[in-house]
Coordinates of C-alpha atoms and ligand atoms in Angstrom, one line a residue:
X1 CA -35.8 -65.7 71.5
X2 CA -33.8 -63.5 69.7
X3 CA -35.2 -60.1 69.4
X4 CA -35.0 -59.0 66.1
X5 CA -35.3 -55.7 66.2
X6 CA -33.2 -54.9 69.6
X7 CA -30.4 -56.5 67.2
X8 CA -30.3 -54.0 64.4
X9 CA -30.8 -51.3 66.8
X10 CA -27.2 -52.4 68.4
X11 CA -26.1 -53.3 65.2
X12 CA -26.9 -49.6 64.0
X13 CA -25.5 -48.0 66.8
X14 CA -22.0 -50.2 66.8
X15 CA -21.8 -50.3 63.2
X16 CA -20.7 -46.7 63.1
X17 CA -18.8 -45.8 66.2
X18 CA -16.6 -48.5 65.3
X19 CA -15.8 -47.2 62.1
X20 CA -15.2 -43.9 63.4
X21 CA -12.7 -44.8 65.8
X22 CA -10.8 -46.4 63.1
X23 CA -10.1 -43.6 61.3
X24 CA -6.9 -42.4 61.9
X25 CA -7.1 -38.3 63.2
X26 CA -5.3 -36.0 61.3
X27 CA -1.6 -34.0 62.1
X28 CA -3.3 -31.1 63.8
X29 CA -5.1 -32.9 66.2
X30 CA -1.8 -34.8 68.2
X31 CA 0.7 -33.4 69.8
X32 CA 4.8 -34.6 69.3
X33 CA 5.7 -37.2 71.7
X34 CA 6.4 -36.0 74.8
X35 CA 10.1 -34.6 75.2
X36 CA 10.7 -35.3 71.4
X37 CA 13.4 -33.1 71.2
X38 CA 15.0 -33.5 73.8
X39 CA 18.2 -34.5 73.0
X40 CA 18.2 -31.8 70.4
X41 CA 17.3 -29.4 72.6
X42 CA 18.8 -25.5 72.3
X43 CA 19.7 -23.1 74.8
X44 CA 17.3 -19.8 75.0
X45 CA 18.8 -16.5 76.1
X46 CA 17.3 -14.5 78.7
X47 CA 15.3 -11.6 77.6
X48 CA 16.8 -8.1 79.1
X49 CA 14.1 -6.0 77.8
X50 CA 10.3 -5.7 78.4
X51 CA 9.8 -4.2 74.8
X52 CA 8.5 -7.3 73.1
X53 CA 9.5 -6.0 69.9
X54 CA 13.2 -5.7 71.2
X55 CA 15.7 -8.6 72.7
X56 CA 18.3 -7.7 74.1
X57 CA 20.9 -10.7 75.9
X58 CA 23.9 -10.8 76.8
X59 CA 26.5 -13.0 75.1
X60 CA 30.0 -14.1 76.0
X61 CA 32.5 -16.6 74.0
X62 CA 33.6 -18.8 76.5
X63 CA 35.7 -21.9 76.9
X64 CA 34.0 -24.6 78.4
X65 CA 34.6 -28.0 79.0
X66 CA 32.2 -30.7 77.8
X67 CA 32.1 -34.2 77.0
X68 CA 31.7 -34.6 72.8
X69 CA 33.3 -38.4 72.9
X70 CA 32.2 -40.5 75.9
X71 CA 34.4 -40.5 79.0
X72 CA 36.4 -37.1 77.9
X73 CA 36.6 -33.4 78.3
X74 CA 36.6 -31.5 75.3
X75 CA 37.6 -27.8 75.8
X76 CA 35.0 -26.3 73.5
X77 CA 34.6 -22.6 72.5
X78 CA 31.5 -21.7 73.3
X79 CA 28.7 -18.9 73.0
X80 CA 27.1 -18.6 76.7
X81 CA 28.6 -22.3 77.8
X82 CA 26.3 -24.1 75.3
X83 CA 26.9 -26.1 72.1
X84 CA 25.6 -24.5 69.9
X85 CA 25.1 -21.0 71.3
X86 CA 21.7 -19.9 72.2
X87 CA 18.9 -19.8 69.6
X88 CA 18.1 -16.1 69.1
X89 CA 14.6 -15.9 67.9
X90 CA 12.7 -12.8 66.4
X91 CA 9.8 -11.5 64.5
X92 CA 10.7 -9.2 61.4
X93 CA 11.5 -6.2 62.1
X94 CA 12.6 -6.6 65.8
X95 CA 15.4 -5.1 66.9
X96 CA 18.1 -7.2 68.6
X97 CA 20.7 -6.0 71.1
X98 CA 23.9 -8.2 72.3
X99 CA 25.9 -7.1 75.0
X100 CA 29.1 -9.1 73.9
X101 CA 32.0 -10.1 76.0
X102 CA 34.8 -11.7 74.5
X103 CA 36.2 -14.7 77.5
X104 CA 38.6 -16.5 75.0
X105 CA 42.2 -16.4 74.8
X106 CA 42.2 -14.8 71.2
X107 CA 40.7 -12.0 69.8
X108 CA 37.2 -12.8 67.9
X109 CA 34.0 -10.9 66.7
X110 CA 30.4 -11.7 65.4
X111 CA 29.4 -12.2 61.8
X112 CA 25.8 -12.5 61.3
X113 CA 26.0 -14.7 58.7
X114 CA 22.6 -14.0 56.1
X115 CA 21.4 -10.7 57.9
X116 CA 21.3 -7.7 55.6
X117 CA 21.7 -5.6 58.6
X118 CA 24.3 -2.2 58.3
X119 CA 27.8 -2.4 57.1
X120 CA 29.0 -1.5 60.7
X121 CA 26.9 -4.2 62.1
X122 CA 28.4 -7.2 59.9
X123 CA 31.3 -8.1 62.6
X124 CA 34.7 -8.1 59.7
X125 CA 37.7 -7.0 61.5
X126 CA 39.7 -4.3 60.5
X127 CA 36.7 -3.7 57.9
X128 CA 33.6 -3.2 59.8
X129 CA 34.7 -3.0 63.0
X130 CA 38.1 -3.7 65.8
X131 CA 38.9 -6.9 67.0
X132 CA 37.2 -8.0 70.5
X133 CA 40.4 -8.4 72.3
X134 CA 40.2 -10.8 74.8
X135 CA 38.4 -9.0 78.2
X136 CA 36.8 -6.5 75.9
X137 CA 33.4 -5.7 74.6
X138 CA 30.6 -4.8 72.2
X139 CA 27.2 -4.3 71.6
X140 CA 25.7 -4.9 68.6
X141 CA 22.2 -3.5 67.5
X142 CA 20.2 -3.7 64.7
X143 CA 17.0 -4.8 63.2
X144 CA 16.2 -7.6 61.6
X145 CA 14.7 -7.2 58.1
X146 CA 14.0 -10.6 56.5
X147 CA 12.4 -14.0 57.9
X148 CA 14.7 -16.6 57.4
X149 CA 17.3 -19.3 59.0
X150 CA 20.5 -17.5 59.5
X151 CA 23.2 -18.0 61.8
X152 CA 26.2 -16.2 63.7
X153 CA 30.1 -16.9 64.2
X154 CA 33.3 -15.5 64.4
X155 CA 34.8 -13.2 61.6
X156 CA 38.5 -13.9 63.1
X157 CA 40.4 -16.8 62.7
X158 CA 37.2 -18.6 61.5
X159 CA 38.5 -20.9 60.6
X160 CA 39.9 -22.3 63.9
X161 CA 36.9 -20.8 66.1
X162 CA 34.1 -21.9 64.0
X163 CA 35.7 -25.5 64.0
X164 CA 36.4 -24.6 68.2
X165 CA 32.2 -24.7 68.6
X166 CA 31.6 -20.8 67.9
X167 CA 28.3 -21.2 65.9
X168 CA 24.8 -20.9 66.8
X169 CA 21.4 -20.4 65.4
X170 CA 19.2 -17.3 64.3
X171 CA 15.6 -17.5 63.1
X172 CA 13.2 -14.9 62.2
X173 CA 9.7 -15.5 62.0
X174 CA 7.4 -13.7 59.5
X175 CA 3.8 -13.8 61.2
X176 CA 2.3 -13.0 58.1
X177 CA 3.6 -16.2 56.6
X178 CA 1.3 -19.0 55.0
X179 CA 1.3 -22.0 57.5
X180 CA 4.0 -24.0 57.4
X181 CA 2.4 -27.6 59.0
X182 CA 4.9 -29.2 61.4
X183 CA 6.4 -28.2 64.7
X184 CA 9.8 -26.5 64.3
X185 CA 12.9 -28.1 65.1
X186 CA 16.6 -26.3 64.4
X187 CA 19.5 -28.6 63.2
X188 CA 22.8 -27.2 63.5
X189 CA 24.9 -29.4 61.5
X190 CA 28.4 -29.8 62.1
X191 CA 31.6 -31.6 62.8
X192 CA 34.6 -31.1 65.3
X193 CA 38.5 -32.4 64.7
X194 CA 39.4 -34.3 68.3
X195 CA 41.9 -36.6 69.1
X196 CA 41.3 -39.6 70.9
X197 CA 41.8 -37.9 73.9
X198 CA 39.0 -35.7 73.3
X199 CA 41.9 -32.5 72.7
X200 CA 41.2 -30.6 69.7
X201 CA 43.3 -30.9 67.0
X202 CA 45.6 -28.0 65.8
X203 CA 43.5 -25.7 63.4
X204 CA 46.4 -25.9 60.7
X205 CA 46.9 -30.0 61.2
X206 CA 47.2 -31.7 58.0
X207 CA 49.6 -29.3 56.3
X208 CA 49.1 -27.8 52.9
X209 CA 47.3 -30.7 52.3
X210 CA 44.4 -29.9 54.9
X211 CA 44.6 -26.0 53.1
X212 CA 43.7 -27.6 50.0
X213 CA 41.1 -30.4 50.9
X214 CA 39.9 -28.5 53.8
X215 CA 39.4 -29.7 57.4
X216 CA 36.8 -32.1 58.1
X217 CA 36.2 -32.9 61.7
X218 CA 36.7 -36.4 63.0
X219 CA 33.3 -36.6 64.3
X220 CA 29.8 -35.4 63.4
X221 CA 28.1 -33.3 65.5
X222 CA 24.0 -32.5 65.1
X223 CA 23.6 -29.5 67.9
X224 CA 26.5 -30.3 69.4
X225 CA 25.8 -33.8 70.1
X226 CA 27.0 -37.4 69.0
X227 CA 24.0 -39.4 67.9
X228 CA 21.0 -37.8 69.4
X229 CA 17.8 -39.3 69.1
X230 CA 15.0 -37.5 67.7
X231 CA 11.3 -39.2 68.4
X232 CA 8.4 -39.0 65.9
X233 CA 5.3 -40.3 65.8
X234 CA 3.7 -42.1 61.9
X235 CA 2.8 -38.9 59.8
X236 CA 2.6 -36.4 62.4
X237 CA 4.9 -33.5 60.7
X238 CA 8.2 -31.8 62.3
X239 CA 9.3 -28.5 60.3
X240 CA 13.3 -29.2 60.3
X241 CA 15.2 -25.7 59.9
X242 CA 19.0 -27.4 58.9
X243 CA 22.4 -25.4 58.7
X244 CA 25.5 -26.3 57.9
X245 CA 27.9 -24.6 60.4
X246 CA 31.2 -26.9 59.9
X247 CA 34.2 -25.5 58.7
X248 CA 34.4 -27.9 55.7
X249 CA 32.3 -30.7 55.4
X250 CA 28.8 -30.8 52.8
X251 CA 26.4 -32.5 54.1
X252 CA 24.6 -34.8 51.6
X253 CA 21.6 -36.2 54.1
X254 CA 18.7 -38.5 53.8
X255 CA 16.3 -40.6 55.5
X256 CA 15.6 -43.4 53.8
X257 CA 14.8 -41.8 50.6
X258 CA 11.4 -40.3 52.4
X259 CA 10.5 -37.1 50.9
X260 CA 11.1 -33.7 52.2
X261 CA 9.4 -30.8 51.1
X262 CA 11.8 -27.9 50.7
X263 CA 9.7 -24.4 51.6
X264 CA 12.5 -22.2 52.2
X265 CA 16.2 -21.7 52.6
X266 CA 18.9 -18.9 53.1
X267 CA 16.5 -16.2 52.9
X268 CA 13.4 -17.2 53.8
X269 CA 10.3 -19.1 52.0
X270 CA 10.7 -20.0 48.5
X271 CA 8.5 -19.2 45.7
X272 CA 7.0 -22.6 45.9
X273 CA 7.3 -26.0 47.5
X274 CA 9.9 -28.5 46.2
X275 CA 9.6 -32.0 47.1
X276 CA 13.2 -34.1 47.5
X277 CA 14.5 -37.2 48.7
X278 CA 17.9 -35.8 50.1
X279 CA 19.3 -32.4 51.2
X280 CA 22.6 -31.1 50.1
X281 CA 24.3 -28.5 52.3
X282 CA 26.9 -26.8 51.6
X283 CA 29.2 -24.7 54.5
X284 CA 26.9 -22.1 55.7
X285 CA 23.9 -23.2 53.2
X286 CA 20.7 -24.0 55.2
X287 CA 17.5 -25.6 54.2
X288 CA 13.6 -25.1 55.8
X289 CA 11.6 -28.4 54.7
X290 CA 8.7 -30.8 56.0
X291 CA 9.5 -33.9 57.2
X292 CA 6.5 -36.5 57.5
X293 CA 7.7 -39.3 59.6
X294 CA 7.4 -42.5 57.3
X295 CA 8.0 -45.3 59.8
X296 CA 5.6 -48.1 61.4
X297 CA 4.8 -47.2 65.3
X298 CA 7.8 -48.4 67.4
X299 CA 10.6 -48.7 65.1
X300 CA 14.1 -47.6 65.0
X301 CA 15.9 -45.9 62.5
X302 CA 19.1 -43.8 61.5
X303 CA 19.1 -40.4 59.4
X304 CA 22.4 -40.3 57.3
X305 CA 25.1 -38.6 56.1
X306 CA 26.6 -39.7 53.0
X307 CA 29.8 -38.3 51.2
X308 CA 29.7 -35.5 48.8
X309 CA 31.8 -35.4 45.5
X310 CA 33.2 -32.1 45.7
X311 CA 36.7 -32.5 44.7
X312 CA 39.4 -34.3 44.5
X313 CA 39.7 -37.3 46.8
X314 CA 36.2 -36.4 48.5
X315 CA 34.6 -39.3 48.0
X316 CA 37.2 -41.6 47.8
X317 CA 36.8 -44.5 50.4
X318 CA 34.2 -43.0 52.6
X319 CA 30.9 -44.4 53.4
X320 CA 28.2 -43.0 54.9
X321 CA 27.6 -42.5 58.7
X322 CA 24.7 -42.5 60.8
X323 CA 24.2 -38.9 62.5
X324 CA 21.0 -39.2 64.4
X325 CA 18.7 -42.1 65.9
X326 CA 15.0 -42.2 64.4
X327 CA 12.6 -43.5 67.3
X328 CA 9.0 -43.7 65.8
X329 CA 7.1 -43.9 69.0
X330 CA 4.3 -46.9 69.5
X331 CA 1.4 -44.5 68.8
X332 CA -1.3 -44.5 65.7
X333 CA -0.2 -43.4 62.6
X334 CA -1.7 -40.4 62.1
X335 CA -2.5 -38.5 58.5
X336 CA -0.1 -35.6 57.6
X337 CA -1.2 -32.1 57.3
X338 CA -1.6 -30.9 53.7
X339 CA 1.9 -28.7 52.8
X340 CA 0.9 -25.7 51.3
X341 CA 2.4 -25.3 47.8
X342 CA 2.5 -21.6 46.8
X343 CA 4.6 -20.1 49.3
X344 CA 5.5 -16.2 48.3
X345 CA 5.8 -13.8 45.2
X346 CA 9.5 -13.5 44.5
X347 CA 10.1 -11.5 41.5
X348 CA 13.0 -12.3 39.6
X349 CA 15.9 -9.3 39.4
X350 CA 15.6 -7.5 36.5
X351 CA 19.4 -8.2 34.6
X352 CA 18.8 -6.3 31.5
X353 CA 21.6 -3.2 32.1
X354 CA 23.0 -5.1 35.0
X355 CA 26.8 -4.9 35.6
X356 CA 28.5 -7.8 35.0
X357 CA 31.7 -9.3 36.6
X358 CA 33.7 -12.4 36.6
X359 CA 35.1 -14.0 39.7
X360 CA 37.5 -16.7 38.9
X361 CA 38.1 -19.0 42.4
X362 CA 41.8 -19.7 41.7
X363 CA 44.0 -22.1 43.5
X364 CA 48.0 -21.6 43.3
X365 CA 51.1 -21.3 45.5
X366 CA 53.2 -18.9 46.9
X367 CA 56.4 -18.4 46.8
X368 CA 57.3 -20.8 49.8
X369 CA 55.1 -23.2 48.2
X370 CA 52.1 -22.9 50.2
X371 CA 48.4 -23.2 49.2
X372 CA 47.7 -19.6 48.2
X373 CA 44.1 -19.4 47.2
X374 CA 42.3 -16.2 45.6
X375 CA 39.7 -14.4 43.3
X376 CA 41.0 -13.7 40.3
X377 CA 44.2 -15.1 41.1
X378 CA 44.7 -12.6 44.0
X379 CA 45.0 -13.6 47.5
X380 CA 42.4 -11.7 49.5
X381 CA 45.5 -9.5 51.6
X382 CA 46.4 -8.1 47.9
X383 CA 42.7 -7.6 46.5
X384 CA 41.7 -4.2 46.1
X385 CA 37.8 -3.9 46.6
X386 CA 35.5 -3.7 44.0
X387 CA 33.6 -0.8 43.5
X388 CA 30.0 -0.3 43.6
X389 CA 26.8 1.6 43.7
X390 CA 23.8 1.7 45.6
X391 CA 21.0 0.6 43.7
X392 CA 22.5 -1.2 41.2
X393 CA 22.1 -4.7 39.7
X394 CA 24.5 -6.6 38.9
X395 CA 25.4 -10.7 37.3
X396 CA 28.2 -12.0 38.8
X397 CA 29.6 -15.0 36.8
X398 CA 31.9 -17.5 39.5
X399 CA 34.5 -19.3 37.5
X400 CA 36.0 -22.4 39.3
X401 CA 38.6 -24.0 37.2
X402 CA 39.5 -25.6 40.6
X403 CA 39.4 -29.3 41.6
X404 CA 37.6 -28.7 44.5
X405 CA 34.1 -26.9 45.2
X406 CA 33.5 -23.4 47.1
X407 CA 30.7 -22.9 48.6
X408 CA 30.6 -19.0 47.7
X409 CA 29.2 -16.5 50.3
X410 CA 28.3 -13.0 49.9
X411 CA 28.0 -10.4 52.7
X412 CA 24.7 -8.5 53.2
X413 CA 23.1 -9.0 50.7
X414 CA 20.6 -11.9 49.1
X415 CA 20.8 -13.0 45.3
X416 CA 19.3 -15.0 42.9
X417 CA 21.4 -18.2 41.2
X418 CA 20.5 -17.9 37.4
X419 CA 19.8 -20.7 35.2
X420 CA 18.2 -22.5 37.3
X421 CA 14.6 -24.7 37.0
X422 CA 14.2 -24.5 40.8
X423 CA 11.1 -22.6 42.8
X424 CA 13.2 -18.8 43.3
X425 CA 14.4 -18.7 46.5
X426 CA 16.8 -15.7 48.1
X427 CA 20.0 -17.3 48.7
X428 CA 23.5 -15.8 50.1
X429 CA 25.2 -19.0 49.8
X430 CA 26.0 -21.2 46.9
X431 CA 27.8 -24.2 46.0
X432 CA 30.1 -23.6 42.6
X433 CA 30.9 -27.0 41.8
X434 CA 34.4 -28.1 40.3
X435 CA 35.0 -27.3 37.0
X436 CA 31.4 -25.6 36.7
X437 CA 30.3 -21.6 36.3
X438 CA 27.2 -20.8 38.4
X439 CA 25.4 -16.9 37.7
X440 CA 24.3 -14.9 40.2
X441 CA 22.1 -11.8 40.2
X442 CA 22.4 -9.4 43.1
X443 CA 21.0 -5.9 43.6
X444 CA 23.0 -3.5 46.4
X445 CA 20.2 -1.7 48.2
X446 CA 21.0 1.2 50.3
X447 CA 23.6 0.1 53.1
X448 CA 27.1 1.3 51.8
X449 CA 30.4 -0.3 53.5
X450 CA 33.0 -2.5 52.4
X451 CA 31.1 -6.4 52.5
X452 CA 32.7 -9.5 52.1
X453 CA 32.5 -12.5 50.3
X454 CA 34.2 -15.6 49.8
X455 CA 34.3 -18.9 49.9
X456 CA 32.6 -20.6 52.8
X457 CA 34.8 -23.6 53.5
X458 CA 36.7 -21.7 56.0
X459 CA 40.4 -23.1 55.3
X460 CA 39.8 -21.8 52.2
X461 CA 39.1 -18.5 53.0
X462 CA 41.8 -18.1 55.4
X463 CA 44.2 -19.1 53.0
X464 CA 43.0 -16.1 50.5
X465 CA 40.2 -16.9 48.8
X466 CA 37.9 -13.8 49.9
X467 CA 37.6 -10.3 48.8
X468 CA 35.6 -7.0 49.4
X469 CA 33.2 -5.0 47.6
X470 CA 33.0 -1.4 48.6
X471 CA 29.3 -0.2 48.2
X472 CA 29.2 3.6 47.8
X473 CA 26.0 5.8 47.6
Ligands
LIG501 CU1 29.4 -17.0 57.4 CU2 32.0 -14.2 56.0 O1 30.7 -15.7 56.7
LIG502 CU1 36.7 -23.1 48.6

């Protein structure tokens, strides 16, 4: 005889649990897949100082052999034997100390590429500071005044040693932040030029035709590697910090159209989240966004790169590549974290009385004919610097009548694109597309020196199109 009531007791009990355990947990409560990030992996610098409010490393630029394409040696140019060089990671306001020794056959130094860190600190040869011949030293130390994703390479011959491997990463964490769901992972994009014996190509290879284009390297590189796979797990978030450290190449990247929520870029947090389906990054340009892995457990997929128009020819007859491998692991889904949406006051520059200059990217020849690019029509060894004050605003209206984009970078300092619908966001790289004008709005706070800025595709700059501003109290 059935027992009636013994059944809706069981029934009662099961009826629940069951339910229960079907419901997927949320973001916070699982962990990445073991070793996620393996392949992706960064090298950490060892700590010389027990203040924890100060790290101090040592750093040398090193060649070192290493195997980019299978089956080859590759001598690489290096920060501390590693590609990319080590992650240096800080809180606002630390103070960071390298010990720097320079190991390569050519003369370099260290730009800290975002940092609005003193004028004698910003690593520009013959302007900031001397060369680091090759055997010499020195020590750089400053504080670091702004969260953000920055980044650090050579201010000689950038060109050449940027595209060699000297490029690594440089966050700095504000603990006062909102909370950012996701576990961080940095993605230094780039892209070397080899042959197909692994050598590296000559740095002026490609003629005045390479000048003008730029160099793109022959293979893409995501921290150094070919193809790494990254693992994921159905909704369980990853915070991706990107930067574009090639010499040359934008990187127009997507994954399957699955939205990414932009919180922050150059200079830290934006205003507010923006949700996109793609990321452009320009040289030097970096992005902070949540990724929510879309994909069924156990899948496969590829994160691409697809070709930018930014010029002449850019496009032309180029598809796009896989960069990285997409392993969804064979776990639950499990329900994404919410992102927050208001992220920071920013308040925008105040323009009215602002002083107002025109930058014109020009592109013409020299007198033997080769690519001789400038500001203004001047090539960057004829500029005289602008002057400046301390504390004042100012709109800077870039010109290019060019066929080709620059990416324009401006030393030590942040500023704000005008014109623009987008959350505000400090920025101190932007793309000025061909044939287009893009505003800017910058305000020199109290660090006078003669700063850079130019454009950020390197064979660009090397070629003239740079110049100085001299910031006087
Ligand atoms: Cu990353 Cu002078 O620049
Ligand atoms: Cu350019």
């Amino acid at each position: 005889m059935l027992d009636i009531r013994k059944l809706l007791l069981f029934s009662v009990l099961l009826l629940p649990t069951s339910l229960w355990a079907q419901a997927p947990l949320s973001a916070a409560q699982v962990s990445q897949p073991p070793e996620w990030d393996k392949d992706l992996a960064l090298n950490i610098p060892q700590d010389l100082n027990p203040d924890p409010h100060i790290l101090e490393i040592n750093l040398e630029a090193v060649v070192k052999e290493m195997e980019i394409m299978p089956g080859k040696k590759t001598p690489v140019w290096t920060y501390n034997g590693s590609l990319p060089g080590p992650l240096i990671k800080l809180n606002v306001g630390d103070r960071l100390i390298v010990h720097f020794t320079n190991k390569l056959p050519a003369p370099t130094s260290i730009h800290w590429h975002g940092l609005r860190i003193p004028n004698n600190m910003d690593g520009v040869p013959d302007m900031t500071q001397a060369m680091v011949q090759p055997g010499g030293q020195f020590t750089y130390d400053f504080v670091v005044p702004d969260a953000g994703t920055f980044w650090y390479h050579p201010h000689v011959d950038s060109a050449a040693q940027v595209g060699y491997g000297l490029y690594a990463p440089l966050v700095v964490e504000d603990p006062a932040a909102p909370k950012i769901p996701g576990d961080e992972l940095i993605l230094m994009f780039s892209d070397m030029s080899l042959d197909d014996k692994g050598q590296l190509q000559e740095p002026k290879a490609g003629g005045r035709f390479g000048d003008l284009f730029g160099r793109e390297g022959t293979v893409i590189l995501v921290n150094g590697k070919v193809m790494p796979t990254l693992q994921m797990r159905k909704g369980k978030q990853q915070r991706w910090r990107v930067i574009n450290a090639s010499r040359t190449r934008y990187f127009t990247l997507r994954y399957k159209r699955s939205p990414l929520a932009i919180v922050g870029g150059d200079g830290g947090l934006a205003e507010r989240t923006r949700t996109v389906d793609e990321i452009k990054l320009v040289p030097a340009e970096r992005y902070d966004f949540v990724f929510t892995p879309p994909d069924a457990p156990n899948t496969d997929g590829k994160f691409r790169w697809y070709p930018t128009d930014r010029g002449y020819g850019s496009t032309y007859n180029r598809l796009a590549e896989d960069i990285m491998n997409i392993r969804t692991v064979n776990e639950p889904a499990v329900t994404p974290e919410p992102v927050p949406q208001q992220l920071r006051k920013i308040v925008s520059l105040d323009t009215k009385g602002a002083k107002e200059r025109t930058l014109n990217l020009t592109i013409g020849y020299d007198k033997d004919e080769n690519v001789s690019m400038g500001i203004n029509g001047v090539h960057y060894k004829d500029a005289a610097p602008f002057m400046a004050k301390v504390g004042q605003t100012e709109v800077w209206t870039l010109r290019n009548d060019t066929d080709f984009s620059h990416p324009f970078h401006m030393h030590g300092f942040f500023f704000q694109v005008l014109g623009t619908t987008d959350p505000l966001l400090w920025k101190d790289t932007v793309d000025v597309p061909q044939h287009s004008v893009v505003k800017i709005a910058l305000k020199f706070d109290d660090r006078p020196g003669m700063w850079m800025f130019h454009c950020h595709i390197l064979d660009h700059a090397e070629v003239g199109m740079m110049g100085h501003l001299h910031l006087e109290r």
